[in-house]
Tab-separated table of C-alpha atoms in Angstrom:
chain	number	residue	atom	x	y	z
A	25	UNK	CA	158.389	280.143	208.625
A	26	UNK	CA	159.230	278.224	211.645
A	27	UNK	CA	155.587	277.547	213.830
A	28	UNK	CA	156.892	275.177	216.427
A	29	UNK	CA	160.394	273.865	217.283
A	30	UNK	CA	160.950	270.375	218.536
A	31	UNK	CA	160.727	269.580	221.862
A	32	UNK	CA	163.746	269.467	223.966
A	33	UNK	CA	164.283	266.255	225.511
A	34	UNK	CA	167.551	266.874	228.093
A	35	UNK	CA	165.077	267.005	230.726
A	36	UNK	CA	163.746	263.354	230.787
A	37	UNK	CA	167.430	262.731	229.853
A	38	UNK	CA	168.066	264.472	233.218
A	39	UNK	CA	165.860	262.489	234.918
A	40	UNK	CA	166.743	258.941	233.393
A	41	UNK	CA	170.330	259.316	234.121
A	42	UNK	CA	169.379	260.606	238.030
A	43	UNK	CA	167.084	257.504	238.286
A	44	UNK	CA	170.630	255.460	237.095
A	45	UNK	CA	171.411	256.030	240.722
A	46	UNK	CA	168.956	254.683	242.716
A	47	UNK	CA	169.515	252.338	245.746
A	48	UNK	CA	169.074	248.956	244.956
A	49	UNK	CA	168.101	249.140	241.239
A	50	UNK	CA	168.605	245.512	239.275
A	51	UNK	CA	170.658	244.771	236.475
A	52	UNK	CA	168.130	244.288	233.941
A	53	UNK	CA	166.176	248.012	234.906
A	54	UNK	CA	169.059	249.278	234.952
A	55	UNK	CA	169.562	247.890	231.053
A	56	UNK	CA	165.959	248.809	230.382
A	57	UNK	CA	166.660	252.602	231.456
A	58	UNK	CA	169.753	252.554	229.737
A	59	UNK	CA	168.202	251.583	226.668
A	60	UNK	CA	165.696	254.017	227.132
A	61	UNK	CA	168.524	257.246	227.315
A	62	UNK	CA	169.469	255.271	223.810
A	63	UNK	CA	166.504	255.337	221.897
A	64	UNK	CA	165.669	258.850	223.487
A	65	UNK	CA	169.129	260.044	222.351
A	66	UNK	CA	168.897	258.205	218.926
A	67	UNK	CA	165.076	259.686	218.067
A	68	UNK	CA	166.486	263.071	218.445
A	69	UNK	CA	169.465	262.966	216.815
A	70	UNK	CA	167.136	261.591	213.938
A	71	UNK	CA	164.747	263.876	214.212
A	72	UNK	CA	167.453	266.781	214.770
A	73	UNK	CA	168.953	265.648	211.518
A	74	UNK	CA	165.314	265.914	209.601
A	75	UNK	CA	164.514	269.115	211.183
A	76	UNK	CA	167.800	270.492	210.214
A	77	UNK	CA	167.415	269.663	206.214
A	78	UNK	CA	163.792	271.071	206.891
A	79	UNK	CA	164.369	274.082	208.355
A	80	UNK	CA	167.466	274.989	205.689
A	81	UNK	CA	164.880	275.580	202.597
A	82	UNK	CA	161.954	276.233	204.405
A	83	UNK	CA	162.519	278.264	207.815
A	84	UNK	CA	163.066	281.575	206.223
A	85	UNK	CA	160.203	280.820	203.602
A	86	UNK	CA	157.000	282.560	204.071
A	87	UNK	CA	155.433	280.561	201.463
A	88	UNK	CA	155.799	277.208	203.664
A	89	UNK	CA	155.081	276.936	207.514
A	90	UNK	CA	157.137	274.141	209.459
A	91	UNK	CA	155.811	272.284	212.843
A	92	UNK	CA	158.319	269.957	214.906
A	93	UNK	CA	157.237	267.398	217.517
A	94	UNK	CA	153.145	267.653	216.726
A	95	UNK	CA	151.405	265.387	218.857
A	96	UNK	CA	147.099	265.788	218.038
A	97	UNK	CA	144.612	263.958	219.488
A	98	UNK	CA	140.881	263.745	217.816
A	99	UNK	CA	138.415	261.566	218.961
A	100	UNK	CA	140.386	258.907	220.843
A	101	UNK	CA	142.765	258.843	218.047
A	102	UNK	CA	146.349	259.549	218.730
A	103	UNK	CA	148.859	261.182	216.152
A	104	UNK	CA	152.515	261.768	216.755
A	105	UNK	CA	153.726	263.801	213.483
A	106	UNK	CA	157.532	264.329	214.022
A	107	UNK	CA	157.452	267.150	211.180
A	108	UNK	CA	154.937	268.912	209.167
A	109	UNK	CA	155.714	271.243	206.253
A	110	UNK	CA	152.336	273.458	204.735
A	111	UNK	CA	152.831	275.468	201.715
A	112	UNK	CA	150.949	278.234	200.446
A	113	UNK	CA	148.838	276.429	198.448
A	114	UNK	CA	147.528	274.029	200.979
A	115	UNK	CA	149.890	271.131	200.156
A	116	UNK	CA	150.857	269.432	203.796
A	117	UNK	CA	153.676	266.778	204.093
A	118	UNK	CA	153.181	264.850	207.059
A	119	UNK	CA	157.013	263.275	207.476
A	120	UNK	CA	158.251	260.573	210.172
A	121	UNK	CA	161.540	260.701	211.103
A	122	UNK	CA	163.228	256.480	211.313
A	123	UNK	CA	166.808	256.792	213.074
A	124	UNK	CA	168.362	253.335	211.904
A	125	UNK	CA	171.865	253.302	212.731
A	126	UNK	CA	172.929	250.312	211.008
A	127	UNK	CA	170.465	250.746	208.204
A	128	UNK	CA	166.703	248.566	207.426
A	129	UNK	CA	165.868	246.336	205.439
A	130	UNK	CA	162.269	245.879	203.402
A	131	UNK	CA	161.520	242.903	201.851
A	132	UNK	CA	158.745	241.640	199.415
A	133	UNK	CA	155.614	242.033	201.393
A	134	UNK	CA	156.512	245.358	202.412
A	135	UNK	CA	158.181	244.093	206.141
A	136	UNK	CA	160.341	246.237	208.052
A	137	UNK	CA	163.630	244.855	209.416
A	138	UNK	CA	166.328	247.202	211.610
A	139	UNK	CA	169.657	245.831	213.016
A	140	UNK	CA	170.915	245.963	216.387
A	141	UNK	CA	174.298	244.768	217.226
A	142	UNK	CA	174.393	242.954	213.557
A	143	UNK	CA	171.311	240.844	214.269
A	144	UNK	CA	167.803	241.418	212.653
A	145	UNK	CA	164.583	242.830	214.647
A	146	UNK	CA	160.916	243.109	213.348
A	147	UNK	CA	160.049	247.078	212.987
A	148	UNK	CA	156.085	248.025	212.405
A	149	UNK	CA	155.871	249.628	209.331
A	150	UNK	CA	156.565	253.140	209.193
A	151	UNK	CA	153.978	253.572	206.552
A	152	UNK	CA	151.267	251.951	208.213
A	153	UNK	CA	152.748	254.206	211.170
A	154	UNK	CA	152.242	257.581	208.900
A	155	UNK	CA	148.938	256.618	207.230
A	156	UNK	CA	147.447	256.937	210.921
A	157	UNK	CA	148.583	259.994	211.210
A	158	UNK	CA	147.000	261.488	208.225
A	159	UNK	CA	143.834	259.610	208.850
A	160	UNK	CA	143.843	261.676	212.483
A	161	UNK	CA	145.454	264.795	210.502
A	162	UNK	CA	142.780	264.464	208.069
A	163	UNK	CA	139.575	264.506	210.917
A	164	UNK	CA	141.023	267.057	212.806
A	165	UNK	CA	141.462	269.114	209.472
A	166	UNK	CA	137.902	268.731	208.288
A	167	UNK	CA	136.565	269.477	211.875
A	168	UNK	CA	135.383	272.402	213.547
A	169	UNK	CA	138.774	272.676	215.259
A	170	UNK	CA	140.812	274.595	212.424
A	171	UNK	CA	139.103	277.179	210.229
A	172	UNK	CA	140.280	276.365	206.880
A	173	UNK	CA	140.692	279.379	204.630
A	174	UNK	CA	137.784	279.966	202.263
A	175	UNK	CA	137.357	280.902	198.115
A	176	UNK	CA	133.705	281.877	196.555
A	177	UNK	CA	132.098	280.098	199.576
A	178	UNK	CA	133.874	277.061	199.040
A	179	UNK	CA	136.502	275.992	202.152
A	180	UNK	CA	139.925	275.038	200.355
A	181	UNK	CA	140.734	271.154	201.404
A	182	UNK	CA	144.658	270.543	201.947
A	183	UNK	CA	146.171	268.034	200.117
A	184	UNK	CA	148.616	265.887	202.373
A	185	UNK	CA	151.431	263.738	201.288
A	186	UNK	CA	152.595	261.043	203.330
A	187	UNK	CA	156.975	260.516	203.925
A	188	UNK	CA	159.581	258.253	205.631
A	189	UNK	CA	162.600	260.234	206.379
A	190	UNK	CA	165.700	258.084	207.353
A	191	UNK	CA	168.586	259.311	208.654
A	192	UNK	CA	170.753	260.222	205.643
A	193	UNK	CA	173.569	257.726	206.422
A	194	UNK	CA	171.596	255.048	207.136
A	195	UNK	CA	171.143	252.079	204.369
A	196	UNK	CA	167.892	251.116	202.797
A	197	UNK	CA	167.530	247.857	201.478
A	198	UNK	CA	164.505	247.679	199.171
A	199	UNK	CA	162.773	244.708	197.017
A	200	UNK	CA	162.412	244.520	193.609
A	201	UNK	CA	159.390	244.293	193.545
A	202	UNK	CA	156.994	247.589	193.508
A	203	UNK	CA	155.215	247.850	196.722
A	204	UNK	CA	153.174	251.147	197.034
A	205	UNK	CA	154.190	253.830	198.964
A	206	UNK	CA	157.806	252.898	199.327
A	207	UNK	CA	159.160	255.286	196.562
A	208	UNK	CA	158.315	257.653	199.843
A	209	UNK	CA	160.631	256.281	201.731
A	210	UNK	CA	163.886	258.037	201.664
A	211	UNK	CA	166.801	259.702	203.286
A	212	UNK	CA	165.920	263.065	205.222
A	213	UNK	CA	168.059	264.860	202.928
A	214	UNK	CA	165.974	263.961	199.523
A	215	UNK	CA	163.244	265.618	201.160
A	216	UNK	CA	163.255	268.680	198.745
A	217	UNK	CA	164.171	266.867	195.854
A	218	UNK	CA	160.993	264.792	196.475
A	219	UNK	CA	158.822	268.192	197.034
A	220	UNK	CA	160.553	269.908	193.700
A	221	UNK	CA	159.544	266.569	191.588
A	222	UNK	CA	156.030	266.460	193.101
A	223	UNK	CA	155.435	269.725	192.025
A	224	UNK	CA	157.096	268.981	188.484
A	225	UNK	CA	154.887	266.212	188.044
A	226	UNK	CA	151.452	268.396	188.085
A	227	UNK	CA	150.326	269.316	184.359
A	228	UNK	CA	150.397	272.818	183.381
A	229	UNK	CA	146.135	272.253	183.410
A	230	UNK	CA	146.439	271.267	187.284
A	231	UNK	CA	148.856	273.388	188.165
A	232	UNK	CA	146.775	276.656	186.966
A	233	UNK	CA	144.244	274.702	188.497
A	234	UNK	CA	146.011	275.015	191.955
A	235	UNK	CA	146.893	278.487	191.788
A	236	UNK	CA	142.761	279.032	193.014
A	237	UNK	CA	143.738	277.212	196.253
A	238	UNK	CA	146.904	279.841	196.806
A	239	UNK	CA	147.216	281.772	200.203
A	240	UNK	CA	148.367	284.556	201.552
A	241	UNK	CA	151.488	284.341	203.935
A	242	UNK	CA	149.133	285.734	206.653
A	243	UNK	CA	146.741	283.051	206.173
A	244	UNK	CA	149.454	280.194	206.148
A	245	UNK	CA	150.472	281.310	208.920
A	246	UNK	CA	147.026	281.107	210.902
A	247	UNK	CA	146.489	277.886	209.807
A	248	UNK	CA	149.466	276.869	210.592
A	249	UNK	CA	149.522	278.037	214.078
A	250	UNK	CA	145.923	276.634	214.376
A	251	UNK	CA	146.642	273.234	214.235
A	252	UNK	CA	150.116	273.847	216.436
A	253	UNK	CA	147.678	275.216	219.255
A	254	UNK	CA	146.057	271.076	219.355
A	255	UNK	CA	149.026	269.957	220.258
A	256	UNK	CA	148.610	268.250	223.365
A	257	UNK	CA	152.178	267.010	225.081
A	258	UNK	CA	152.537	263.857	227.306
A	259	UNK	CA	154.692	263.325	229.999
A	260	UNK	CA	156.028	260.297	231.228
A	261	UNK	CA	156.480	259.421	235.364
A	262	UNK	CA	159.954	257.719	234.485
A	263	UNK	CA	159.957	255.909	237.693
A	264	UNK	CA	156.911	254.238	237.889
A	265	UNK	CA	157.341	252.975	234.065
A	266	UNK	CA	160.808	251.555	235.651
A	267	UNK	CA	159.181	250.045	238.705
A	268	UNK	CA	160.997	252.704	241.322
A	269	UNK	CA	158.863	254.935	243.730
A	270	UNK	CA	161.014	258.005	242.697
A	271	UNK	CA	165.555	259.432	242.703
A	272	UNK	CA	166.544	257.641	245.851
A	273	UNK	CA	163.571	255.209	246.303
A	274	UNK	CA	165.031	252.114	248.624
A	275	UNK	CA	162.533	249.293	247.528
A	276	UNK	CA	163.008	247.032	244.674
A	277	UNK	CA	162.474	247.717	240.652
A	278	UNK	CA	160.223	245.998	238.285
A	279	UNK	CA	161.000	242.106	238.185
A	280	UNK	CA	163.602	241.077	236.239
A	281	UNK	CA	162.998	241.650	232.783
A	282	UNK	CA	165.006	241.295	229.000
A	283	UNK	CA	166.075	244.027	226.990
A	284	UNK	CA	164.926	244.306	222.849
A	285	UNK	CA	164.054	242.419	221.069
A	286	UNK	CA	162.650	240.245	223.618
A	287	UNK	CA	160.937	236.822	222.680
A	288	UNK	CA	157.970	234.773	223.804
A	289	UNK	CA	158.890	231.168	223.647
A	290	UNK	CA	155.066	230.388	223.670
A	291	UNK	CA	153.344	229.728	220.851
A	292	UNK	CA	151.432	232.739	219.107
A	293	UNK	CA	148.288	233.426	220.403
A	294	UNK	CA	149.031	231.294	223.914
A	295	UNK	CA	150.725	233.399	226.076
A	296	UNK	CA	151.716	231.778	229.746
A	297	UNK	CA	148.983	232.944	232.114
A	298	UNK	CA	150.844	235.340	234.856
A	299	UNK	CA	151.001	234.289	238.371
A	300	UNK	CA	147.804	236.320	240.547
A	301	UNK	CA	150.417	238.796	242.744
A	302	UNK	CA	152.521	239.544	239.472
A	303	UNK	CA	148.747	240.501	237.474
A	304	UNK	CA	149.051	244.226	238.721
A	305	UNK	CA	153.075	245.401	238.693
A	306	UNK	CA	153.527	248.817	239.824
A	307	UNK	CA	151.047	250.291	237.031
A	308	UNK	CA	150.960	247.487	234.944
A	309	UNK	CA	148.637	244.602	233.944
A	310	UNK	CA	149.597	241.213	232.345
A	311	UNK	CA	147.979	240.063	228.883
A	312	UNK	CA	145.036	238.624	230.271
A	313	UNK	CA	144.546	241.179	232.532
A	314	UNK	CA	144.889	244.055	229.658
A	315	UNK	CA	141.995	242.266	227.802
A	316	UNK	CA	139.450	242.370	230.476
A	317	UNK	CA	140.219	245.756	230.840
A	318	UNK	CA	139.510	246.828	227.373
A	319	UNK	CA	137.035	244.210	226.959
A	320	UNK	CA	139.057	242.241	224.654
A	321	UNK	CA	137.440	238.619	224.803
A	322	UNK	CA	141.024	236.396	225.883
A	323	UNK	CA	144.207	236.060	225.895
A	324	UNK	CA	144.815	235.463	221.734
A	325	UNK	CA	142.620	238.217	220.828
A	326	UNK	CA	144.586	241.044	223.074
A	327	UNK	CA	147.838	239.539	221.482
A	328	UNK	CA	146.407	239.998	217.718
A	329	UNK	CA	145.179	244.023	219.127
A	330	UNK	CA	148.643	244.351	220.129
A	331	UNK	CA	150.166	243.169	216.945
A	332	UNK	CA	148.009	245.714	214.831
A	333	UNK	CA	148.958	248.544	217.218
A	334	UNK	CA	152.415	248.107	216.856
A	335	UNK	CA	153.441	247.158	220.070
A	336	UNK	CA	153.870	243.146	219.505
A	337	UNK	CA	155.607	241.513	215.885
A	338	UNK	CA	155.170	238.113	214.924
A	339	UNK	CA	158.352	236.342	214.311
A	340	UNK	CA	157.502	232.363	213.418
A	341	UNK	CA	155.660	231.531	216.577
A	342	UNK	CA	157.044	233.797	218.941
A	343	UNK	CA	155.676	236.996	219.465
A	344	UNK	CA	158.657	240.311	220.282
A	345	UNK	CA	158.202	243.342	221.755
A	346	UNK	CA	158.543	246.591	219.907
A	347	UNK	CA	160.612	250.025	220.491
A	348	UNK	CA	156.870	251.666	220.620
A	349	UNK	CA	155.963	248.646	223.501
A	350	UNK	CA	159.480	249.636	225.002
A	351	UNK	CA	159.131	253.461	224.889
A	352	UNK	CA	155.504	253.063	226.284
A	353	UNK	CA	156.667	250.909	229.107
A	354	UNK	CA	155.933	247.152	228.123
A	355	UNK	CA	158.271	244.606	229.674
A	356	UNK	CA	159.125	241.022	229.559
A	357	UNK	CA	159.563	239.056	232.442
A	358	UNK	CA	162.144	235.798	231.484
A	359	UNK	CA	161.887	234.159	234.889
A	360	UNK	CA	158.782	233.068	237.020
A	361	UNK	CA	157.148	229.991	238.431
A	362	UNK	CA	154.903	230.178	235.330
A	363	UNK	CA	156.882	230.838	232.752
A	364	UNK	CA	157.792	234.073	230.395
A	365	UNK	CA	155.366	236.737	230.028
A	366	UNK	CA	154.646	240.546	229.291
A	367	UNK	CA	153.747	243.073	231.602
A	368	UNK	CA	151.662	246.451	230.086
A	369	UNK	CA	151.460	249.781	231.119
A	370	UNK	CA	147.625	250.480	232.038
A	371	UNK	CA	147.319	253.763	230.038
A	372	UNK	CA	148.462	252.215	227.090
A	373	UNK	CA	147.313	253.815	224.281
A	374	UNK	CA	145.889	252.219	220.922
């Protein structure tokens, strides 16, 4: 049974496109936005392509309740689940749609590489990426804030699976080696495969084991809509992440800034303090200024927050922004008096 559908994105299409035409916009905002209509366009046609596979053996099921486009929030913690699947009896996959369109690459340590144009880009691991959102799945389940269905007085505690879904013509180039978790990375279209041989792996003792923790369609379905009621949507003032006052605004954009993968030429950890009047940008705060904000003691220590958020990779001594620093409004600026730096959106989230 179909809970929630995705959320339809033509409207911030609409608006990106109108914002395409406004007086006086540079060359490289006009990139970033651009950019911006391409990843927007890309994430749904990847997450279109999931739902779709999804929906096929599942929609009409009443034994399994489907969620699109879940975004939770528990205790300062931020999840945004791209699908959810619950069966009858309590198993939840937690799946994250990846749209590469010229395939990724995972090497030894268990890195994530995409391609853009042919050339290589650091991607934060999709895994790490998912774990968080079971960790914040998992609170929210064993919280006051969904009444889990109950058996002899005990509550019945979900069991959630964690899977990578990449679009199904994308290539996946994986390491000998074993790395855990990474037989859960696959193309959206082995999703049921992978659910048939999960279920074929339980022994006949667990299995009659799980039949206690069976529910009724009815009760699926409550749960189900439960947690769909916490989801909590976010809108984004398109202009102001772009620098522009609003459609036909006459002053000038953000400074100029590069498009992704964009590199620091400093060395990690040392990031060019920002000139005073370019600290505050139209909603956004330099490095330094980030860290005093969030109490971060300097420079090298907001950099290594960054990294383990997502937003900044490592690449040798440079350090290159991310599609999640992109999509949340992080720029570089190339050209100043004092050198490269990065600009951050104030209500960044970590």
């Amino acid at each position: 049974m179909l809970i929630k559908a995705a959320t339809d994105r033509s409207q911030d299409l609409n608006t990106l496109q109108a914002l395409l035409a406004v007086p006086g916009i540079t060359a490289s905002t006009r990139a970033l936005i651009d950019k911006e209509i391409r990843n927007i366009r890309a994430g749904a046609k990847g997450e279109a392509e999931a739902a779709y596979e999804i929906d096929f053996h599942h929609k009409a099921s009443r034994n399994w309740a489907v969620i699109h486009d879940l975004r939770i929030e528990h205790e300062g913690r931020v999840a945004q689940i791209d699908h959810l699947l619950i069966s009858h009896w309590l198993e939840v996959w937690v799946c994250e749609s990846k749209h590469f369109s010229e395939g990724v690459a995972i090497n030894e340590q268990g890195e994530f590489t995409g391609f853009y144009a042919g050339r290589p880009y650091g991607v934060p691991s999709p895994l790490e990426q998912n774990r968080k959102h079971v960790a914040v799945l998992q609170a929210i389940l064993g919280s006051s804030n969904v009444q889990l269905p109950t058996r002899l007085g005990l509550t019945l505690k979900p069991t959630i699976q964690s899977v990578i879904l990449v679009s199904k013509g994308a290539r996946i180039s994986r390491p000998k080696t074993q790395i855990n978790g990474l037989d859960r990375v696959i193309k959206s279209d082995q999703l049921r495969d992978l659910i048939e041989r999960s279920i074929d792996k339980e022994s006949a003792a667990a299995s009659l084991m799980s039949l206690g923790k069976v529910i009724s369609s009815e009760t699926l379905e409550d749960v189900a809509n439960q947690i769909a009621r916490l989801h909590k949507p976010i809108t984004f003032d398109w202009a102001a992440k772009f620098g522009l006052k609003g459609q036909g605004a006459s002053q000038a954009p953000v400074a100029e800034a590069s498009t992704t993968p964009s590199h620091d030429p400093k060395p990690r950890g040392q990031e060019q303090e920002t000139p005073v009047d370019a600290d505050v940008h139209e909603g956004r705060l330099s490095t330094s200024k980030l860290a005093a904000k969030l109490s971060v003691k300097g420079t090298p220590a907001m950099l290594e927050r960054l990294v383990s958020a997502g937003y900044l990779v490592e690449q040798g001594d440079e350090h290159v922004l991310t599609e999640r620093a992109i999509a949340a409004g992080a720029v570089k600026v190339d050209k100043s008096r004092f050198g490269p730096y990065f600009l951050w959106p104030e209500s960044i989230e970590f």
